[in-house]
PDB file of C-alpha atoms and ligand atoms in Angstrom:
ATOM      1  CA  MET A 482      40.757  -5.044 -31.753  1.00 87.00           C
ATOM      2  CA  LYS A 483      40.238  -8.736 -31.086  1.00 96.00           C
ATOM      3  CA  LYS A 484      41.549 -11.120 -33.719  1.00 98.00           C
ATOM      4  CA  ALA A 485      40.629 -14.689 -34.595  1.00 98.00           C
ATOM      5  CA  LEU A 486      42.370 -17.094 -36.955  1.00 98.00           C
ATOM      6  CA  ILE A 487      40.023 -19.280 -39.012  1.00 99.00           C
ATOM      7  CA  LEU A 488      41.409 -22.533 -40.458  1.00 99.00           C
ATOM      8  CA  VAL A 489      39.287 -23.370 -43.485  1.00 99.00           C
ATOM      9  CA  ASP A 490      38.881 -27.022 -44.486  1.00 99.00           C
ATOM     10  CA  ILE A 491      42.438 -28.293 -43.875  1.00 99.00           C
ATOM     11  CA  GLN A 492      41.228 -31.869 -44.311  1.00 98.00           C
ATOM     12  CA  ASN A 493      42.766 -35.020 -45.778  1.00 99.00           C
ATOM     13  CA  ASP A 494      40.628 -34.967 -48.920  1.00 99.00           C
ATOM     14  CA  PHE A 495      42.029 -31.537 -49.830  1.00 98.00           C
ATOM     15  CA  LEU A 496      45.619 -32.616 -49.169  1.00 98.00           C
ATOM     16  CA  PRO A 497      47.851 -34.639 -51.545  1.00 98.00           C
ATOM     17  CA  GLY A 498      46.408 -38.156 -51.949  1.00 98.00           C
ATOM     18  CA  GLY A 499      42.910 -36.933 -51.048  1.00 98.00           C
ATOM     19  CA  ALA A 500      39.772 -37.192 -53.162  1.00 98.00           C
ATOM     20  CA  LEU A 501      39.813 -33.493 -54.087  1.00 98.00           C
ATOM     21  CA  ALA A 502      43.491 -32.776 -53.565  1.00 98.00           C
ATOM     22  CA  VAL A 503      44.443 -29.118 -53.788  1.00 98.00           C
ATOM     23  CA  PRO A 504      47.873 -28.809 -55.460  1.00 98.00           C
ATOM     24  CA  GLU A 505      50.522 -28.127 -52.762  1.00 98.00           C
ATOM     25  CA  GLY A 506      47.795 -28.101 -50.108  1.00 98.00           C
ATOM     26  CA  ASP A 507      50.188 -29.731 -47.650  1.00 98.00           C
ATOM     27  CA  MET A 508      52.647 -26.850 -47.990  1.00 98.00           C
ATOM     28  CA  ILE A 509      50.452 -24.553 -45.904  1.00 98.00           C
ATOM     29  CA  VAL A 510      50.312 -26.850 -42.868  1.00 98.00           C
ATOM     30  CA  PRO A 511      53.668 -25.980 -41.191  1.00 98.00           C
ATOM     31  CA  LEU A 512      52.958 -22.303 -41.816  1.00 98.00           C
ATOM     32  CA  VAL A 513      49.442 -22.502 -40.374  1.00 98.00           C
ATOM     33  CA  ASN A 514      50.868 -24.248 -37.306  1.00 98.00           C
ATOM     34  CA  ARG A 515      53.574 -21.614 -36.877  1.00 98.00           C
ATOM     35  CA  ILE A 516      51.348 -18.522 -37.089  1.00 98.00           C
ATOM     36  CA  GLN A 517      48.841 -19.786 -34.514  1.00 98.00           C
ATOM     37  CA  GLU A 518      50.915 -18.282 -31.682  1.00 98.00           C
ATOM     38  CA  LYS A 519      49.996 -14.813 -32.974  1.00 97.00           C
ATOM     39  CA  PHE A 520      46.290 -15.349 -32.198  1.00 97.00           C
ATOM     40  CA  ASP A 521      44.218 -15.674 -29.021  1.00 90.00           C
ATOM     41  CA  LEU A 522      41.319 -17.401 -30.694  1.00 98.00           C
ATOM     42  CA  ILE A 523      41.617 -20.160 -33.289  1.00 98.00           C
ATOM     43  CA  LEU A 524      38.628 -21.764 -35.018  1.00 98.00           C
ATOM     44  CA  ALA A 525      38.280 -24.306 -37.803  1.00 98.00           C
ATOM     45  CA  THR A 526      35.726 -25.186 -40.449  1.00 98.00           C
ATOM     46  CA  GLN A 527      35.169 -28.756 -41.600  1.00 98.00           C
ATOM     47  CA  ASP A 528      33.556 -29.680 -44.908  1.00 98.00           C
ATOM     48  CA  TYR A 529      31.309 -32.543 -43.805  1.00 98.00           C
ATOM     49  CA  HIS A 530      29.086 -34.068 -46.459  1.00 98.00           C
ATOM     50  CA  PRO A 531      26.645 -36.966 -46.304  1.00 98.00           C
ATOM     51  CA  ALA A 532      27.422 -39.623 -48.964  1.00 98.00           C
ATOM     52  CA  ASN A 533      24.346 -38.597 -50.964  1.00 98.00           C
ATOM     53  CA  HIS A 534      25.443 -34.963 -51.239  1.00 98.00           C
ATOM     54  CA  ALA A 535      24.204 -33.211 -54.392  1.00 98.00           C
ATOM     55  CA  SER A 536      27.634 -31.645 -55.062  1.00 98.00           C
ATOM     56  CA  PHE A 537      29.087 -35.085 -55.853  1.00 98.00           C
ATOM     57  CA  ALA A 538      29.127 -35.964 -59.576  1.00 98.00           C
ATOM     58  CA  ILE A 539      28.527 -39.611 -58.664  1.00 98.00           C
ATOM     59  CA  ASN A 540      25.094 -38.706 -57.308  1.00 98.00           C
ATOM     60  CA  HIS A 541      23.939 -37.499 -60.763  1.00 98.00           C
ATOM     61  CA  GLU A 542      23.425 -39.644 -63.830  1.00 97.00           C
ATOM     62  CA  ASN A 543      25.990 -39.188 -66.602  1.00 97.00           C
ATOM     63  CA  LYS A 544      27.839 -36.380 -64.861  1.00 98.00           C
ATOM     64  CA  LYS A 545      31.545 -36.038 -64.299  1.00 98.00           C
ATOM     65  CA  PRO A 546      33.514 -33.970 -61.800  1.00 98.00           C
ATOM     66  CA  GLY A 547      34.084 -30.476 -63.146  1.00 96.00           C
ATOM     67  CA  GLU A 548      30.721 -30.290 -64.928  1.00 97.00           C
ATOM     68  CA  ILE A 549      28.366 -27.530 -63.890  1.00 98.00           C
ATOM     69  CA  ILE A 550      24.677 -28.001 -63.142  1.00 98.00           C
ATOM     70  CA  ASP A 551      21.769 -25.964 -61.841  1.00 97.00           C
ATOM     71  CA  LEU A 552      20.986 -27.179 -58.340  1.00 97.00           C
ATOM     72  CA  HIS A 553      17.659 -25.807 -57.084  1.00 95.00           C
ATOM     73  CA  GLY A 554      18.419 -22.486 -58.780  1.00 96.00           C
ATOM     74  CA  LEU A 555      22.094 -22.240 -57.797  1.00 97.00           C
ATOM     75  CA  THR A 556      25.057 -22.860 -60.106  1.00 97.00           C
ATOM     76  CA  GLN A 557      26.855 -25.942 -58.822  1.00 98.00           C
ATOM     77  CA  VAL A 558      30.248 -27.336 -59.813  1.00 98.00           C
ATOM     78  CA  LEU A 559      30.178 -31.116 -59.474  1.00 98.00           C
ATOM     79  CA  TRP A 560      33.004 -32.555 -57.410  1.00 98.00           C
ATOM     80  CA  PRO A 561      34.443 -35.974 -56.767  1.00 98.00           C
ATOM     81  CA  ALA A 562      32.926 -37.410 -53.577  1.00 98.00           C
ATOM     82  CA  HIS A 563      34.938 -35.808 -50.765  1.00 98.00           C
ATOM     83  CA  CYS A 564      34.880 -35.124 -47.033  1.00 99.00           C
ATOM     84  CA  VAL A 565      32.214 -37.741 -46.437  1.00 98.00           C
ATOM     85  CA  GLN A 566      31.066 -37.691 -42.813  1.00 98.00           C
ATOM     86  CA  HIS A 567      33.087 -40.009 -40.540  1.00 98.00           C
ATOM     87  CA  SER A 568      35.577 -40.898 -43.306  1.00 98.00           C
ATOM     88  CA  ASP A 569      39.330 -40.416 -43.032  1.00 98.00           C
ATOM     89  CA  GLY A 570      39.100 -37.978 -45.931  1.00 98.00           C
ATOM     90  CA  ALA A 571      36.940 -35.690 -43.809  1.00 99.00           C
ATOM     91  CA  ALA A 572      39.424 -35.727 -40.915  1.00 98.00           C
ATOM     92  CA  PHE A 573      41.812 -32.828 -40.374  1.00 99.00           C
ATOM     93  CA  GLY A 574      45.308 -33.255 -41.782  1.00 98.00           C
ATOM     94  CA  LYS A 575      47.372 -35.370 -39.385  1.00 98.00           C
ATOM     95  CA  ASP A 576      50.143 -32.753 -39.217  1.00 98.00           C
ATOM     96  CA  LEU A 577      47.768 -29.870 -38.548  1.00 98.00           C
ATOM     97  CA  ASP A 578      48.022 -28.605 -34.991  1.00 98.00           C
ATOM     98  CA  MET A 579      44.449 -28.624 -33.671  1.00 98.00           C
ATOM     99  CA  ALA A 580      45.359 -28.333 -29.962  1.00 98.00           C
ATOM    100  CA  ARG A 581      44.375 -24.673 -29.717  1.00 98.00           C
ATOM    101  CA  VAL A 582      41.260 -24.839 -31.905  1.00 98.00           C
ATOM    102  CA  THR A 583      38.386 -24.036 -29.561  1.00 98.00           C
ATOM    103  CA  LYS A 584      35.460 -24.734 -31.883  1.00 98.00           C
ATOM    104  CA  ILE A 585      34.818 -26.469 -35.186  1.00 98.00           C
ATOM    105  CA  PHE A 586      32.090 -25.293 -37.550  1.00 98.00           C
ATOM    106  CA  TYR A 587      30.691 -27.970 -39.852  1.00 98.00           C
ATOM    107  CA  LYS A 588      29.407 -27.175 -43.306  1.00 98.00           C
ATOM    108  CA  GLY A 589      27.902 -29.014 -46.256  1.00 98.00           C
ATOM    109  CA  GLU A 590      25.826 -31.347 -44.106  1.00 98.00           C
ATOM    110  CA  ASN A 591      22.580 -30.699 -45.980  1.00 98.00           C
ATOM    111  CA  PRO A 592      22.567 -33.068 -49.010  1.00 98.00           C
ATOM    112  CA  ASP A 593      20.563 -30.606 -51.142  1.00 98.00           C
ATOM    113  CA  ILE A 594      22.850 -27.568 -51.023  1.00 98.00           C
ATOM    114  CA  ASP A 595      26.586 -26.925 -51.081  1.00 98.00           C
ATOM    115  CA  SER A 596      28.345 -24.757 -48.569  1.00 98.00           C
ATOM    116  CA  TYR A 597      31.601 -23.036 -49.492  1.00 98.00           C
ATOM    117  CA  SER A 598      31.535 -20.305 -46.872  1.00 98.00           C
ATOM    118  CA  GLY A 599      32.239 -21.072 -43.241  1.00 98.00           C
ATOM    119  CA  PHE A 600      29.310 -18.803 -42.339  1.00 98.00           C
ATOM    120  CA  PHE A 601      26.352 -19.900 -44.511  1.00 98.00           C
ATOM    121  CA  ASP A 602      25.315 -22.425 -47.148  1.00 98.00           C
ATOM    122  CA  ASN A 603      25.538 -21.246 -50.773  1.00 98.00           C
ATOM    123  CA  GLY A 604      21.925 -20.069 -50.705  1.00 97.00           C
ATOM    124  CA  LYS A 605      22.507 -18.155 -47.451  1.00 97.00           C
ATOM    125  CA  ARG A 606      19.568 -20.085 -45.995  1.00 95.00           C
ATOM    126  CA  LYS A 607      21.240 -21.536 -42.957  1.00 97.00           C
ATOM    127  CA  LYS A 608      23.968 -20.208 -40.652  1.00 97.00           C
ATOM    128  CA  THR A 609      26.773 -22.342 -39.248  1.00 98.00           C
ATOM    129  CA  GLY A 610      26.931 -20.257 -36.076  1.00 97.00           C
ATOM    130  CA  LEU A 611      30.421 -18.926 -36.829  1.00 98.00           C
ATOM    131  CA  ALA A 612      29.381 -15.252 -36.985  1.00 98.00           C
ATOM    132  CA  GLU A 613      27.436 -15.457 -33.732  1.00 98.00           C
ATOM    133  CA  TYR A 614      30.326 -17.240 -32.031  1.00 98.00           C
ATOM    134  CA  LEU A 615      32.856 -14.619 -33.167  1.00 98.00           C
ATOM    135  CA  LYS A 616      30.590 -11.813 -31.998  1.00 98.00           C
ATOM    136  CA  SER A 617      29.998 -13.493 -28.628  1.00 98.00           C
ATOM    137  CA  LYS A 618      33.789 -13.556 -28.146  1.00 97.00           C
ATOM    138  CA  GLY A 619      34.135  -9.873 -29.046  1.00 97.00           C
ATOM    139  CA  VAL A 620      36.074 -10.609 -32.238  1.00 98.00           C
ATOM    140  CA  ASP A 621      36.069  -7.797 -34.792  1.00 97.00           C
ATOM    141  CA  THR A 622      38.967  -8.915 -37.004  1.00 98.00           C
ATOM    142  CA  VAL A 623      39.378 -12.284 -38.725  1.00 98.00           C
ATOM    143  CA  TYR A 624      42.379 -13.820 -40.470  1.00 98.00           C
ATOM    144  CA  ILE A 625      41.572 -16.624 -42.890  1.00 99.00           C
ATOM    145  CA  VAL A 626      43.868 -19.449 -44.036  1.00 99.00           C
ATOM    146  CA  GLY A 627      43.293 -22.885 -45.557  1.00 99.00           C
ATOM    147  CA  LEU A 628      41.873 -24.624 -48.597  1.00 98.00           C
ATOM    148  CA  ALA A 629      40.921 -23.774 -51.164  1.00 98.00           C
ATOM    149  CA  THR A 630      41.680 -20.131 -51.987  1.00 98.00           C
ATOM    150  CA  ASP A 631      39.247 -20.072 -54.921  1.00 98.00           C
ATOM    151  CA  PHE A 632      36.320 -21.744 -53.149  1.00 98.00           C
ATOM    152  CA  CYS A 633      35.918 -22.025 -49.398  1.00 98.00           C
ATOM    153  CA  VAL A 634      38.541 -19.441 -48.410  1.00 98.00           C
ATOM    154  CA  LYS A 635      37.099 -16.942 -50.881  1.00 98.00           C
ATOM    155  CA  PHE A 636      33.466 -17.355 -49.878  1.00 98.00           C
ATOM    156  CA  THR A 637      34.324 -17.338 -46.173  1.00 98.00           C
ATOM    157  CA  ALA A 638      36.263 -14.082 -46.618  1.00 99.00           C
ATOM    158  CA  LEU A 639      33.517 -12.438 -48.709  1.00 98.00           C
ATOM    159  CA  ASP A 640      30.898 -13.271 -46.077  1.00 98.00           C
ATOM    160  CA  ALA A 641      33.186 -12.088 -43.265  1.00 98.00           C
ATOM    161  CA  VAL A 642      33.467  -8.651 -44.911  1.00 98.00           C
ATOM    162  CA  ASP A 643      29.710  -8.579 -45.528  1.00 98.00           C
ATOM    163  CA  LEU A 644      29.099  -9.364 -41.859  1.00 98.00           C
ATOM    164  CA  GLY A 645      31.228  -6.377 -40.841  1.00 98.00           C
ATOM    165  CA  PHE A 646      34.440  -8.101 -39.760  1.00 98.00           C
ATOM    166  CA  GLU A 647      37.780  -6.581 -40.680  1.00 98.00           C
ATOM    167  CA  THR A 648      38.978  -9.428 -42.854  1.00 98.00           C
ATOM    168  CA  TYR A 649      42.455 -10.597 -43.824  1.00 98.00           C
ATOM    169  CA  VAL A 650      43.409 -13.538 -46.016  1.00 99.00           C
ATOM    170  CA  ILE A 651      46.953 -14.798 -45.490  1.00 99.00           C
ATOM    171  CA  LYS A 652      47.765 -15.610 -49.101  1.00 98.00           C
ATOM    172  CA  ASP A 653      50.769 -17.929 -48.605  1.00 98.00           C
ATOM    173  CA  ALA A 654      48.748 -19.953 -46.075  1.00 98.00           C
ATOM    174  CA  THR A 655      46.191 -20.874 -48.762  1.00 98.00           C
ATOM    175  CA  ARG A 656      46.316 -22.863 -52.002  1.00 98.00           C
ATOM    176  CA  ALA A 657      43.813 -22.957 -54.879  1.00 98.00           C
ATOM    177  CA  ILE A 658      42.084 -25.731 -56.807  1.00 98.00           C
ATOM    178  CA  ASN A 659      42.567 -23.724 -60.050  1.00 98.00           C
ATOM    179  CA  LEU A 660      39.839 -25.364 -62.141  1.00 96.00           C
ATOM    180  CA  GLN A 661      40.973 -22.718 -64.645  1.00 95.00           C
ATOM    181  CA  PRO A 662      44.556 -21.460 -64.690  1.00 95.00           C
ATOM    182  CA  GLY A 663      44.610 -18.097 -62.942  1.00 97.00           C
ATOM    183  CA  ASP A 664      41.770 -18.815 -60.535  1.00 98.00           C
ATOM    184  CA  PHE A 665      44.110 -18.257 -57.581  1.00 98.00           C
ATOM    185  CA  GLU A 666      44.949 -14.679 -58.637  1.00 98.00           C
ATOM    186  CA  ALA A 667      41.380 -13.991 -59.791  1.00 98.00           C
ATOM    187  CA  SER A 668      39.966 -15.046 -56.437  1.00 98.00           C
ATOM    188  CA  LEU A 669      42.448 -12.834 -54.565  1.00 98.00           C
ATOM    189  CA  LYS A 670      41.442  -9.886 -56.763  1.00 98.00           C
ATOM    190  CA  ALA A 671      37.738 -10.539 -56.188  1.00 98.00           C
ATOM    191  CA  MET A 672      38.331 -10.623 -52.444  1.00 98.00           C
ATOM    192  CA  GLU A 673      40.351  -7.391 -52.536  1.00 98.00           C
ATOM    193  CA  ARG A 674      37.631  -5.650 -54.550  1.00 98.00           C
ATOM    194  CA  ALA A 675      35.151  -6.622 -51.846  1.00 98.00           C
ATOM    195  CA  GLY A 676      37.336  -5.136 -49.098  1.00 98.00           C
ATOM    196  CA  VAL A 677      39.342  -8.161 -47.952  1.00 98.00           C
ATOM    197  CA  LYS A 678      42.962  -7.359 -47.115  1.00 98.00           C
ATOM    198  CA  VAL A 679      45.256  -9.905 -48.749  1.00 98.00           C
ATOM    199  CA  ILE A 680      48.554 -10.236 -46.875  1.00 98.00           C
ATOM    200  CA  GLU A 681      51.540 -12.587 -46.545  1.00 98.00           C
ATOM    201  CA  SER A 682      52.352 -14.453 -43.325  1.00 98.00           C
ATOM    202  CA  GLU A 683      55.507 -12.362 -42.924  1.00 98.00           C
ATOM    203  CA  ASP A 684      53.291  -9.252 -42.606  1.00 97.00           C
ATOM    204  CA  LEU A 685      51.767 -10.606 -39.380  1.00 96.00           C
TER     205      LEU A 685
HETATM  206  C1  VGL B1769      35.769 -26.951 -51.146  1.00 73.98           C
HETATM  207  C2  VGL B1769      34.996 -27.683 -53.172  1.00 73.98           C
HETATM  208  C3  VGL B1769      34.053 -28.468 -52.553  1.00 73.98           C
HETATM  209  C4  VGL B1769      36.752 -26.105 -50.398  1.00 73.98           C
HETATM  210  C5  VGL B1769      34.825 -27.733 -50.505  1.00 73.98           C
HETATM  211  O1  VGL B1769      36.985 -26.388 -49.199  1.00 73.98           O
HETATM  212  O2  VGL B1769      37.299 -25.151 -50.992  1.00 73.98           O
HETATM  213  N1  VGL B1769      35.827 -26.920 -52.473  1.00 73.98           N
HETATM  214  N2  VGL B1769      33.978 -28.496 -51.216  1.00 73.98           N
HETATM  215 ZN1   ZN B1770      32.708 -29.893 -50.269  1.00 73.98          ZN
END
């Protein structure tokens, strides 16, 4: 069994003060740093949007963040502009230990489609290369942490299971956006139903 730890989108815009701040997002950082010693392979995803990205409310007339639109046939939540390429908001949190991260997988670079999963865009049209990289390293088990539980962590975990990886989400090393109250718990349940094992960091 070869295990990898995947750090999902632990970027300034998802941390307090960021454009799409996840409540308590900063609280996972010391924990994520601490658990890294348990893994041989550590990877990160980085939400990395061009300024004209279609997921930004500002790029649509008369739309506000939180509204939902149909984007080329896919349901799309509109977000505040966030994680714009080369901006400080797109950078990894300054207290996040990146020294042992061997590869970063970018997502959300295509302006016409959003990308919650670290593996594919939301239409599953294009791969990020994460699955192929994990397989090339002989990884069969992935542990997922980061932001946000109810979006990028969830879709990364669901795809990981689908791709045949034994998949764990370390619940206390994630935080949710909670557009609706209860989205954190609902997303954990949805992941469990799909075969993701939801654990606490103390179970490692
Ligand atoms: C995310 C919304 C938009 C996430 C990324 O990382 O969970 N959520 N872009
Ligand atoms: Zn995004």
